[in-house]
mmCIF file of C-alpha atoms in Angstrom:
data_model
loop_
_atom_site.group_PDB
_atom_site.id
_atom_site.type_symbol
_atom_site.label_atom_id
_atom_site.label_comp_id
_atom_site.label_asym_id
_atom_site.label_seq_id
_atom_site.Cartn_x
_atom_site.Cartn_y
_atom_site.Cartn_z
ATOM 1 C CA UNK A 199 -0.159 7.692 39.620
ATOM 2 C CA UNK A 200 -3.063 9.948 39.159
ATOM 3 C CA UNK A 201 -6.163 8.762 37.424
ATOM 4 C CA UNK A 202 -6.161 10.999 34.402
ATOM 5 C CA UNK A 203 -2.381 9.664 33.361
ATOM 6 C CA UNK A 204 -3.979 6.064 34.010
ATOM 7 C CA UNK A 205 -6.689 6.796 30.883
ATOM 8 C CA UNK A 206 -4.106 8.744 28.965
ATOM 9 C CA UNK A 207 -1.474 5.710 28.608
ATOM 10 C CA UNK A 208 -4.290 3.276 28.337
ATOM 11 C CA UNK A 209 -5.466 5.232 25.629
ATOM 12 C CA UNK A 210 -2.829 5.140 23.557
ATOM 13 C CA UNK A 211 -1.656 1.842 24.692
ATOM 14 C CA UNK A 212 -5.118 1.035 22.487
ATOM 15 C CA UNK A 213 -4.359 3.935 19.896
ATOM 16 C CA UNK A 214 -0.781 1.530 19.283
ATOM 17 C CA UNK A 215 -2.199 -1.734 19.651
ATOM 18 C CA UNK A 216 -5.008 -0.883 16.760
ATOM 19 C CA UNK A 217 -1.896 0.728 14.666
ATOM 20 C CA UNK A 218 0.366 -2.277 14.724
ATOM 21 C CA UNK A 219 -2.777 -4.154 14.382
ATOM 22 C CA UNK A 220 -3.574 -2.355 10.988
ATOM 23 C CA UNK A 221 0.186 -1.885 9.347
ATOM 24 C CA UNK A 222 1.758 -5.395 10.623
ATOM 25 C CA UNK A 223 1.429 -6.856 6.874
ATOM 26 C CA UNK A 224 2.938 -3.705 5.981
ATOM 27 C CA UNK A 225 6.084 -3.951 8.074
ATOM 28 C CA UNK A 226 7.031 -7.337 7.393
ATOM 29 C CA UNK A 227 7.812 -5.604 4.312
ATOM 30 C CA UNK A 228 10.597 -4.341 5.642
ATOM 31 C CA UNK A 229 12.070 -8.187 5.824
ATOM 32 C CA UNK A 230 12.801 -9.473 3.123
ATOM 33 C CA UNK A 231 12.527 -13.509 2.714
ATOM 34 C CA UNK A 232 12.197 -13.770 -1.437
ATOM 35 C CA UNK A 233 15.376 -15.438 -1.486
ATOM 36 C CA UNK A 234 14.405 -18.944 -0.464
ATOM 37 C CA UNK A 235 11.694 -18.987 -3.299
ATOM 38 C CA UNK A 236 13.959 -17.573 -6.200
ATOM 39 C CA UNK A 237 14.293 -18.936 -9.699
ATOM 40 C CA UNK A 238 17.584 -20.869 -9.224
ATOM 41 C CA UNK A 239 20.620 -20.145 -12.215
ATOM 42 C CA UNK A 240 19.965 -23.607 -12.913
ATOM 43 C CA UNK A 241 16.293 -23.736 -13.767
ATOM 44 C CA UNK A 242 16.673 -20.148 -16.083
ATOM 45 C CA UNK A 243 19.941 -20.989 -17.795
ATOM 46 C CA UNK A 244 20.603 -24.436 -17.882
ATOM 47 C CA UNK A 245 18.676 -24.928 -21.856
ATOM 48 C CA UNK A 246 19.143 -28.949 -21.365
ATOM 49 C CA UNK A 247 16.881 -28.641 -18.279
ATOM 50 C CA UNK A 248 13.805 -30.994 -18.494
ATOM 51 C CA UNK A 249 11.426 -29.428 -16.125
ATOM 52 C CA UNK A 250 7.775 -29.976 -17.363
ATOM 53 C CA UNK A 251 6.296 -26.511 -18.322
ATOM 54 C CA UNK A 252 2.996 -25.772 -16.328
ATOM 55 C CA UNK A 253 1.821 -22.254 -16.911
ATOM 56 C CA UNK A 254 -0.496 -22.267 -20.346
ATOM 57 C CA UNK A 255 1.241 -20.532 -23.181
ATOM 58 C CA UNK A 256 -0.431 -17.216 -22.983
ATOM 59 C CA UNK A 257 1.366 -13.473 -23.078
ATOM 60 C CA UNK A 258 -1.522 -11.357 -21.216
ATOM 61 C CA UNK A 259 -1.297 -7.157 -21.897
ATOM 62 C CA UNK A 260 -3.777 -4.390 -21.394
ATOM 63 C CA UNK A 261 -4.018 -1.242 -22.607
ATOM 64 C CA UNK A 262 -6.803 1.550 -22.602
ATOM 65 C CA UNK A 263 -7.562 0.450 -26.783
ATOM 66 C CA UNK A 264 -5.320 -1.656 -29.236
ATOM 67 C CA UNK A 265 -3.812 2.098 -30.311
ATOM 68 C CA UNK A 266 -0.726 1.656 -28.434
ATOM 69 C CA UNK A 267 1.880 4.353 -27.754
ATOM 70 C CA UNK A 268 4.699 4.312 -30.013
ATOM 71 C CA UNK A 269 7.279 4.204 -27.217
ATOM 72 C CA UNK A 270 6.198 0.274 -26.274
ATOM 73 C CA UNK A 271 5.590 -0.951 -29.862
ATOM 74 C CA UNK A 272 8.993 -2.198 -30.128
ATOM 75 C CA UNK A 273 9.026 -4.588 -26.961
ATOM 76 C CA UNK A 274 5.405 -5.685 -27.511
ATOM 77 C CA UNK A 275 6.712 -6.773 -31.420
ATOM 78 C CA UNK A 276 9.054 -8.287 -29.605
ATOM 79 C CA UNK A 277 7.253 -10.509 -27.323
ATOM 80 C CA UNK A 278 4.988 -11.494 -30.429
ATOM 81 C CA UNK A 279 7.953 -12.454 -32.278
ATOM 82 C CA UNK A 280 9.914 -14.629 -29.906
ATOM 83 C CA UNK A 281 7.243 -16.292 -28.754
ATOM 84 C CA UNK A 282 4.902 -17.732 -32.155
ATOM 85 C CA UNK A 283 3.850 -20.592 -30.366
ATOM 86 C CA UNK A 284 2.060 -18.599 -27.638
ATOM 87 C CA UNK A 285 -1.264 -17.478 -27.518
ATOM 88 C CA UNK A 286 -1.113 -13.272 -27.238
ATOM 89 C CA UNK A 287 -4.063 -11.135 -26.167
ATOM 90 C CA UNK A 288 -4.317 -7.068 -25.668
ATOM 91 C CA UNK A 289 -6.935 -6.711 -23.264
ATOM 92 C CA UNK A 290 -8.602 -3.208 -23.767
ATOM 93 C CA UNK A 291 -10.427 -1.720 -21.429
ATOM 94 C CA UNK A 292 -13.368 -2.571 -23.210
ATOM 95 C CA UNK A 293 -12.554 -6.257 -23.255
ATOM 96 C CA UNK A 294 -11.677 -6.153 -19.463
ATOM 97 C CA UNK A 295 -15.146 -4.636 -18.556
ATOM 98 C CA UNK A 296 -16.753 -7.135 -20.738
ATOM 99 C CA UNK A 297 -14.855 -9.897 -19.079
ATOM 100 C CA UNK A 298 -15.609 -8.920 -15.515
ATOM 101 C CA UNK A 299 -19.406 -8.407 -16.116
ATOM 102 C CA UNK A 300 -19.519 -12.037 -17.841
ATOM 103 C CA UNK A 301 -17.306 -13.907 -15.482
ATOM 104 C CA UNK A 302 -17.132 -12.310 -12.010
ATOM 105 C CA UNK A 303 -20.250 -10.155 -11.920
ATOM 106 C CA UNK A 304 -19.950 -9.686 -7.813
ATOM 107 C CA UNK A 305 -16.932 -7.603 -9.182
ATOM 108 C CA UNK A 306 -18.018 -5.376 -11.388
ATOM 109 C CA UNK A 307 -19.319 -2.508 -9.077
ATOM 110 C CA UNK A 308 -16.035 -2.243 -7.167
ATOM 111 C CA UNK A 309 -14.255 -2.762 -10.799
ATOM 112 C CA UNK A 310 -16.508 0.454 -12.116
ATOM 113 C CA UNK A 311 -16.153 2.739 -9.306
ATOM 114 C CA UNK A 312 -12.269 2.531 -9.309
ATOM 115 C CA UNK A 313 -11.547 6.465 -9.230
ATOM 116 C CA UNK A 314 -8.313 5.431 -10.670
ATOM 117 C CA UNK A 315 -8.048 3.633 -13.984
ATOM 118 C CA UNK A 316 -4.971 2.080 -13.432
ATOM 119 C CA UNK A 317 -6.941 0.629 -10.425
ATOM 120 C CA UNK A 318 -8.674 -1.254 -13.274
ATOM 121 C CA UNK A 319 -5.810 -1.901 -15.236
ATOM 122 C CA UNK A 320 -4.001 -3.630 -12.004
ATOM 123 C CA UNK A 321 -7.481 -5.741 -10.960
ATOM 124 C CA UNK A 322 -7.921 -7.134 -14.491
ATOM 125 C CA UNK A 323 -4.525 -8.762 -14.463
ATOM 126 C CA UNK A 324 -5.014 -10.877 -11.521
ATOM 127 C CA UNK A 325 -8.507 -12.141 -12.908
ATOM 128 C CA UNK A 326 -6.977 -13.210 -16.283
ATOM 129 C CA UNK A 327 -4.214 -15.222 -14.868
ATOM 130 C CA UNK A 328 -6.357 -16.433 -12.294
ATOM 131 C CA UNK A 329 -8.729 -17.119 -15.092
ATOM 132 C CA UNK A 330 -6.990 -18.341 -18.431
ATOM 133 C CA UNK A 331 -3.599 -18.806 -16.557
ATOM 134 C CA UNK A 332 -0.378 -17.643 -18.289
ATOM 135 C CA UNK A 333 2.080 -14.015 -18.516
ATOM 136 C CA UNK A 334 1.362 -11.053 -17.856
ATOM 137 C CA UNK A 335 3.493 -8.335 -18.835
ATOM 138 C CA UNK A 336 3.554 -4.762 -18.278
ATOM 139 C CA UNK A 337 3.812 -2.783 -22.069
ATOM 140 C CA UNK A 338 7.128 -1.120 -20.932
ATOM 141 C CA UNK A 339 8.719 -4.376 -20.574
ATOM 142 C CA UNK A 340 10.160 -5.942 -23.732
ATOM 143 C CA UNK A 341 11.131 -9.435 -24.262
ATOM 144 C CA UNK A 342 14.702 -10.442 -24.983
ATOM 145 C CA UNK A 343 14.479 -13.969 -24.361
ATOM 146 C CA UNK A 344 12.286 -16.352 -24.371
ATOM 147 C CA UNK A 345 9.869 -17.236 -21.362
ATOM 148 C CA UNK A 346 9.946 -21.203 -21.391
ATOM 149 C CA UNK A 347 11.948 -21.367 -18.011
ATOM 150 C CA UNK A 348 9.448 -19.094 -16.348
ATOM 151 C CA UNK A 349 6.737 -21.294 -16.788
ATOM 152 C CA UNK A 350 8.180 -24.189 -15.183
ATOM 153 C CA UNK A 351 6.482 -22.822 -11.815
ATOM 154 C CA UNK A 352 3.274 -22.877 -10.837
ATOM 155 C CA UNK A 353 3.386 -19.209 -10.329
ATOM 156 C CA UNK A 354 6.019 -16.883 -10.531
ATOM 157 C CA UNK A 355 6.524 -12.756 -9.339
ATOM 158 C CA UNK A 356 9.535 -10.445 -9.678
ATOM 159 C CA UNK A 357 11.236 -8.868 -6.980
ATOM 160 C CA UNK A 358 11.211 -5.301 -6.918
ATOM 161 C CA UNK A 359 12.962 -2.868 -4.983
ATOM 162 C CA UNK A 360 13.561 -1.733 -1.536
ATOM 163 C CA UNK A 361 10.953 -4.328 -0.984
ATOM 164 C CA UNK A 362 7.647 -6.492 -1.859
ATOM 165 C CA UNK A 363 7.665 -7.702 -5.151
ATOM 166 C CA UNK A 364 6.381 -6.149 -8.222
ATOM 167 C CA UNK A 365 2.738 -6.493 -10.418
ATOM 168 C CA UNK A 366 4.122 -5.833 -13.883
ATOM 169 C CA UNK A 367 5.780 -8.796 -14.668
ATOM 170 C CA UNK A 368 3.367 -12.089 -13.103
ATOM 171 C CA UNK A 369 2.207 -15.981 -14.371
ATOM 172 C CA UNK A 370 0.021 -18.408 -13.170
ATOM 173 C CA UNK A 371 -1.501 -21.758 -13.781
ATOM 174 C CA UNK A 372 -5.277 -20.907 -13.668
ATOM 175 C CA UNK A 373 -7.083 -21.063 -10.277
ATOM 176 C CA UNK A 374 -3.759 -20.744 -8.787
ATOM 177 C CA UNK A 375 -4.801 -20.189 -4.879
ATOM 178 C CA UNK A 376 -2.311 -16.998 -4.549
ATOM 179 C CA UNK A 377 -4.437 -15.304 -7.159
ATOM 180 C CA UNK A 378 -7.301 -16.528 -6.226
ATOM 181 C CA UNK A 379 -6.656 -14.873 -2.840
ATOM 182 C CA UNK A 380 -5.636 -11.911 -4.913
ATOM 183 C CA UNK A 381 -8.952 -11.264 -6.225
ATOM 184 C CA UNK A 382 -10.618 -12.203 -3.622
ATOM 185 C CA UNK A 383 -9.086 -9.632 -1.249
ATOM 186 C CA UNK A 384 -9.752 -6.504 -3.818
ATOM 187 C CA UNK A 385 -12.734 -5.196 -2.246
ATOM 188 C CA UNK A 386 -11.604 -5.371 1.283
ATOM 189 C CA UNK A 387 -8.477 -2.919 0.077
ATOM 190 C CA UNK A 388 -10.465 -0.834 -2.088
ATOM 191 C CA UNK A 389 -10.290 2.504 0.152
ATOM 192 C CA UNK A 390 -9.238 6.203 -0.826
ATOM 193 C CA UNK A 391 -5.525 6.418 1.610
ATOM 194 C CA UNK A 392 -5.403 10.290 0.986
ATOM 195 C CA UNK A 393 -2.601 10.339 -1.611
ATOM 196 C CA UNK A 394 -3.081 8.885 -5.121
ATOM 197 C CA UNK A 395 -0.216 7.386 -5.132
ATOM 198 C CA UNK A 396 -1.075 5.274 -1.735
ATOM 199 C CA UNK A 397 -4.481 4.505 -2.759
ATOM 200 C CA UNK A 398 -3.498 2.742 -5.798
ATOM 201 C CA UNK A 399 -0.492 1.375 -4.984
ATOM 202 C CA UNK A 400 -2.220 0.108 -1.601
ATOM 203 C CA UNK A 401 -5.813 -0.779 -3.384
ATOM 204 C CA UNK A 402 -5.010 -2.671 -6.332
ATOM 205 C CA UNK A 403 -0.890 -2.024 -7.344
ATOM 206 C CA UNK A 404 2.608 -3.376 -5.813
ATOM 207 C CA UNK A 405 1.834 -2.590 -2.921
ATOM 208 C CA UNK A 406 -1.396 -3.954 -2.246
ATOM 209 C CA UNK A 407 -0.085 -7.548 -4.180
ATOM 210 C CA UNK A 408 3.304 -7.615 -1.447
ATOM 211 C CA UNK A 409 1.151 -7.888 1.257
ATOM 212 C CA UNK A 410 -1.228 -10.590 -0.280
ATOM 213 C CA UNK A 411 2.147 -12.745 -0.867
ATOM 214 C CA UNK A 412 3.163 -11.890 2.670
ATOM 215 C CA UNK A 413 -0.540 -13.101 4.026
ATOM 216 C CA UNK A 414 -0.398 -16.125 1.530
ATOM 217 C CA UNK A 415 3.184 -17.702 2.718
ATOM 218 C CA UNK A 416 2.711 -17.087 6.295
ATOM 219 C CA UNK A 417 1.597 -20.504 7.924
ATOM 220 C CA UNK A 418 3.408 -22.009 4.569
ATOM 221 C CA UNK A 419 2.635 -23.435 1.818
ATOM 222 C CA UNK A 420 2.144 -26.391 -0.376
ATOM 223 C CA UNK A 421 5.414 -27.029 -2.734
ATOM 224 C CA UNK A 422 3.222 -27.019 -5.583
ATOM 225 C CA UNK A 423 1.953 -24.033 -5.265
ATOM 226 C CA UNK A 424 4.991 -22.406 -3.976
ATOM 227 C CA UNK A 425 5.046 -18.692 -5.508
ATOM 228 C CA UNK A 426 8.341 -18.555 -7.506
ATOM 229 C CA UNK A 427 10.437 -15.069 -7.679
ATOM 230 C CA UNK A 428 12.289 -13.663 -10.380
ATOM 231 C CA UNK A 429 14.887 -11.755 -8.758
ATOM 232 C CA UNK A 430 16.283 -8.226 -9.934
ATOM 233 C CA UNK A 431 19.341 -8.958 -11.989
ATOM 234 C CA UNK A 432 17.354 -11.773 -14.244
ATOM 235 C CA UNK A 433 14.240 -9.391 -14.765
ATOM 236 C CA UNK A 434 16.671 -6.361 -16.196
ATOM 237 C CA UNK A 435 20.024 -4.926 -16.912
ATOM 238 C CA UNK A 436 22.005 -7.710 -16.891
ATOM 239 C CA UNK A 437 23.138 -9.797 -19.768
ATOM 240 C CA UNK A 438 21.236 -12.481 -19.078
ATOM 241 C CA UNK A 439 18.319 -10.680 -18.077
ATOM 242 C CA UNK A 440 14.564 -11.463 -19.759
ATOM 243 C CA UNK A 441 13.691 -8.011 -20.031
ATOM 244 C CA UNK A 442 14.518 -4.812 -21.759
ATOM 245 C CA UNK A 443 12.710 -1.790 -19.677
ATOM 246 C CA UNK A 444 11.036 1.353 -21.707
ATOM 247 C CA UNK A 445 9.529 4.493 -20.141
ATOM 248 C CA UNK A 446 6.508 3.768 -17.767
ATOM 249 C CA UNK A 447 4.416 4.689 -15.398
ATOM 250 C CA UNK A 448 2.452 7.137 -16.805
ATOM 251 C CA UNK A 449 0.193 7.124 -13.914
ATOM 252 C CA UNK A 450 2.710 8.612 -11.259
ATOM 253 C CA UNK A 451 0.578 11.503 -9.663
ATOM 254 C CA UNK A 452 3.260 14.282 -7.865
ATOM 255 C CA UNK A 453 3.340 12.969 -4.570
ATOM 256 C CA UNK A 454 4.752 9.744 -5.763
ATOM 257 C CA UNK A 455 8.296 11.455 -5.976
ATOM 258 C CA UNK A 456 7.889 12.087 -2.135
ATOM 259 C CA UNK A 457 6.487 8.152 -1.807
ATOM 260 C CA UNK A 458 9.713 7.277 -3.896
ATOM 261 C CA UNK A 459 12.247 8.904 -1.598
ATOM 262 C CA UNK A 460 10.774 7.862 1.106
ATOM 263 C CA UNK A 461 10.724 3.947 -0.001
ATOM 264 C CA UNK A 462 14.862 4.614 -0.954
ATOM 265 C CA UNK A 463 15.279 6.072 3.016
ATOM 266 C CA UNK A 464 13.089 3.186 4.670
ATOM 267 C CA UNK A 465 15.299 3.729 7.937
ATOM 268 C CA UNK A 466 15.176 7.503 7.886
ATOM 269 C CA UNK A 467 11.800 7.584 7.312
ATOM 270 C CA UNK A 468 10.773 5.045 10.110
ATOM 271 C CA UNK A 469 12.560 7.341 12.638
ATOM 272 C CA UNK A 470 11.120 10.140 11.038
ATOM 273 C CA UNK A 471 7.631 8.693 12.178
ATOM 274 C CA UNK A 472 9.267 7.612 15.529
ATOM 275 C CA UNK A 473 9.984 11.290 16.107
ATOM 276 C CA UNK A 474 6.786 12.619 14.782
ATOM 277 C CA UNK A 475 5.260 10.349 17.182
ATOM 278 C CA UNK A 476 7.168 11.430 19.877
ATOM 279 C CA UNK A 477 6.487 15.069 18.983
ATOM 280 C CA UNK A 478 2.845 14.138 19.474
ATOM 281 C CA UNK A 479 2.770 12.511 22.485
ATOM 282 C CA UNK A 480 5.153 15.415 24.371
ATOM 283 C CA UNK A 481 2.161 18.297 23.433
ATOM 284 C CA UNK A 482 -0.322 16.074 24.292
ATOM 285 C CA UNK A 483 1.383 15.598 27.515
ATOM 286 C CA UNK A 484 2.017 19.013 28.165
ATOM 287 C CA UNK A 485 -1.525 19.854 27.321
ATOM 288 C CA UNK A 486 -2.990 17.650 29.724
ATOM 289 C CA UNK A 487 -0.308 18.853 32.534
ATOM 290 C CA UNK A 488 -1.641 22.550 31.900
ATOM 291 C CA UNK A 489 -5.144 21.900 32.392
ATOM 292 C CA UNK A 490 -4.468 20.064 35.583
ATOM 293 C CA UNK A 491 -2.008 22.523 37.283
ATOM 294 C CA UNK A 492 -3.342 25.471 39.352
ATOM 295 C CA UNK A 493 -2.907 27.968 37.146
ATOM 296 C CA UNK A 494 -5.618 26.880 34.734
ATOM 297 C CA UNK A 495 -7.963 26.457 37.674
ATOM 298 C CA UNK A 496 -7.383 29.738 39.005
ATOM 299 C CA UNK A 497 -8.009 31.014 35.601
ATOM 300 C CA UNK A 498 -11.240 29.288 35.538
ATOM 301 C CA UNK A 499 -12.615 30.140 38.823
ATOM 302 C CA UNK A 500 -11.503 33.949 37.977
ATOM 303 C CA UNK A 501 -13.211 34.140 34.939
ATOM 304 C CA UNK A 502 -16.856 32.535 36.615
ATOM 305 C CA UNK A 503 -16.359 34.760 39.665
ATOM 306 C CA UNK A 504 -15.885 37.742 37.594
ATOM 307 C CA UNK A 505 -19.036 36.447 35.423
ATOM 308 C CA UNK A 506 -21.137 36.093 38.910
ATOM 309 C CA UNK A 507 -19.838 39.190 40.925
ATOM 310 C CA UNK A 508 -20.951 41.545 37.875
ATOM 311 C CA UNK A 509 -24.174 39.603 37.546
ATOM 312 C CA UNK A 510 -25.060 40.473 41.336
ATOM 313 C CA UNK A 511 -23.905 43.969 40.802
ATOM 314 C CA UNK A 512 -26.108 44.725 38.091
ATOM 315 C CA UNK A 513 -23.033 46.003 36.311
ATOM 316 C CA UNK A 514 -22.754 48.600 38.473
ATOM 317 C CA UNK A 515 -18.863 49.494 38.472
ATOM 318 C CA UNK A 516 -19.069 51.840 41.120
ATOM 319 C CA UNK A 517 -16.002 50.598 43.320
ATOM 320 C CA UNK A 518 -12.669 51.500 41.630
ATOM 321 C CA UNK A 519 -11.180 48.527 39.099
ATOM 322 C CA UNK A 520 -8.620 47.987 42.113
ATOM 323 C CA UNK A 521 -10.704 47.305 44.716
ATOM 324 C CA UNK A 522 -12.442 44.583 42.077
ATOM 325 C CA UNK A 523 -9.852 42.624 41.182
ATOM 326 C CA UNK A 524 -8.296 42.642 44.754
ATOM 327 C CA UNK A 525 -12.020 40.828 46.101
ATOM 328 C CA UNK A 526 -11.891 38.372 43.059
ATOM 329 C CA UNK A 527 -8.852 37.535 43.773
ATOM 330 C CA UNK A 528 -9.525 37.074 47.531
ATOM 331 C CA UNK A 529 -12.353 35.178 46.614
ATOM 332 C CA UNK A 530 -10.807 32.432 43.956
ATOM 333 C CA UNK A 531 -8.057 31.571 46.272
ATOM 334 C CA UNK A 532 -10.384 31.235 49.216
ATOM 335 C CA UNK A 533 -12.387 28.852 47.065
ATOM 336 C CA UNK A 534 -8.996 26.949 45.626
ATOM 337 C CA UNK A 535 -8.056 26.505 49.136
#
């Protein structure tokens, strides 16, 4: 095997290695193990159950001020109302600066420079639950049930789909470890991925939080602190279902439509990259063949002759074009051979 196809395969042998290296929290997305740590029937319908409640009494929302869009009015009533006993707050953005400046200072430059404010919106979540402890819930989502049986973990996430799990619907006991990793992992993902939808989703959103709960049950965990997850058909449409969903995500750029189809295609798009891949490596391949086949050396040596030979004439043309190109010719081969 020649040399040069030695360094190209090691090459990308490296170029691989530093990509599986980079995405492998990313594709163990594409398993999907949230089953073993669902809410059971039992523990979210069974009203006689005694389970001791650990997650403080606290519904946790933000918004950019406490003038709320008409749209969500009705479910955040609605929270209020079924829940009197809990403690509610509206964190504006405002309050959230405030609160990041007092109580986790190191923060506050990465939480300022966010070029996103959702990026904000997403970051102050996982300090208040880490924090105070207690529910957070998205303003789109409105209760229709109460969330007693929720709080019998000692954290809890919901399921979302293809994959990962979801940031708009989250509790906590305070200091909880997972969200203590959580925050503590924000500034190593705060990058700009290209597309606005990647970078926040991938910095601070869904995204970003699925492969902190992939990193944080890896080597196991501790029962009591066992992240607990609300599966699909208890979060929304479905009788027995906490939640009522409005119209969100107001922060959806245009390329998140592509992002969207592409999450509902996960195999098609996987063997789209395989074949882009491919694509890649054949040009690459057939570059590299061109530049070491004869042709492109004769070209070579043609052209530098052709330089040299009209150097030492002087540009004097004085031979016919014919009689030129025959002694280049002559010349190049003698020197390839």
């Amino acid at each position: 095997m020649r040399a040069e196809v030695q360094y190209f395969l090691l090459v990308h042998l490296v170029i691989v290695i530093i990509a599986v290296s980079q995405t492998f929290d990313l594709m163990t997305l594409l398993y999907d193990d949230s089953i073993k740590d669902s809410f059971t029937d039992e523990e979210l319908y069974n009203s006689s159950s005694s389970q001791l409640q650990l997650i403080p009494k606290i519904i946790h929302q933000t918004y950019k001020t406490r003038d709320i869009p008409e749209v969500w009015k009705a479910g955040q009533q609605a929270c209020i109302d079924l829940h009197p006993d809990y403690q509610y707050i509206l964190w504006t953005d405002e309050m959230a600066m405030e609160f990041i400046a007092r109580e986790y200072p190191w923060f506050l430059e990465t939480f300022k420079n966010y070029k996103f404010p959702i990026e904000r919106a997403d970051a102050i979540r996982y300090f208040v639950l880490s924090h105070y402890g207690g529910v957070y819930i998205d303003l789109d989502d409105g209760c229709k049930k109460r969330l007693d049986p929720l709080l019998t973990a000692s954290a809890f996430l919901r399921k979302t789909i293809p994959t990962g799990i979801s940031n708009d619907l989250m509790g906590s006991v305070p200091k909880h470890p997972f969200f203590i990793k959580a925050i503590n992992n924000l500034k190593k993902y705060d990058r700009n991925w290209l597309s606005p939808y990647i970078t926040v989703m991938y910095s601070t959103g869904p995204l970003y939080l699925s492969v902190i709960w992939k990193q944080y049950k890896r080597w196991g965990v501790d029962n009591q602190f066992i992240v607990k997850i609300l599966q699909p058909n208890a979060y929304k449409k479905s009788e027995n279902a906490f939640f009522n969903i409005s119209k969100g995500s107001s922060w959806h750029k245009d390329d998140a439509k592509f992002m969207f189809l592409m999450a509902h295609h996960i195999p098609w798009a996987i063997a789209g990259g395989f074949l882009l891949a491919a694509i890649i490596l054949l040009m690459e391949y057939s570059l590299y063949r061109f530049f070491v086949s004869g042709k492109f050396r004769y070209w070579c040596c043609w052209k530098q002759n052709q330089y040299f030979d009209l150097e030492a004439r002087g540009g004097n043309n004085s031979r016919g074009e014919n009689q030129d190109s025959e002694e280049l010719d002559l010349l190049v081969k003698t020197r390839i051979d």
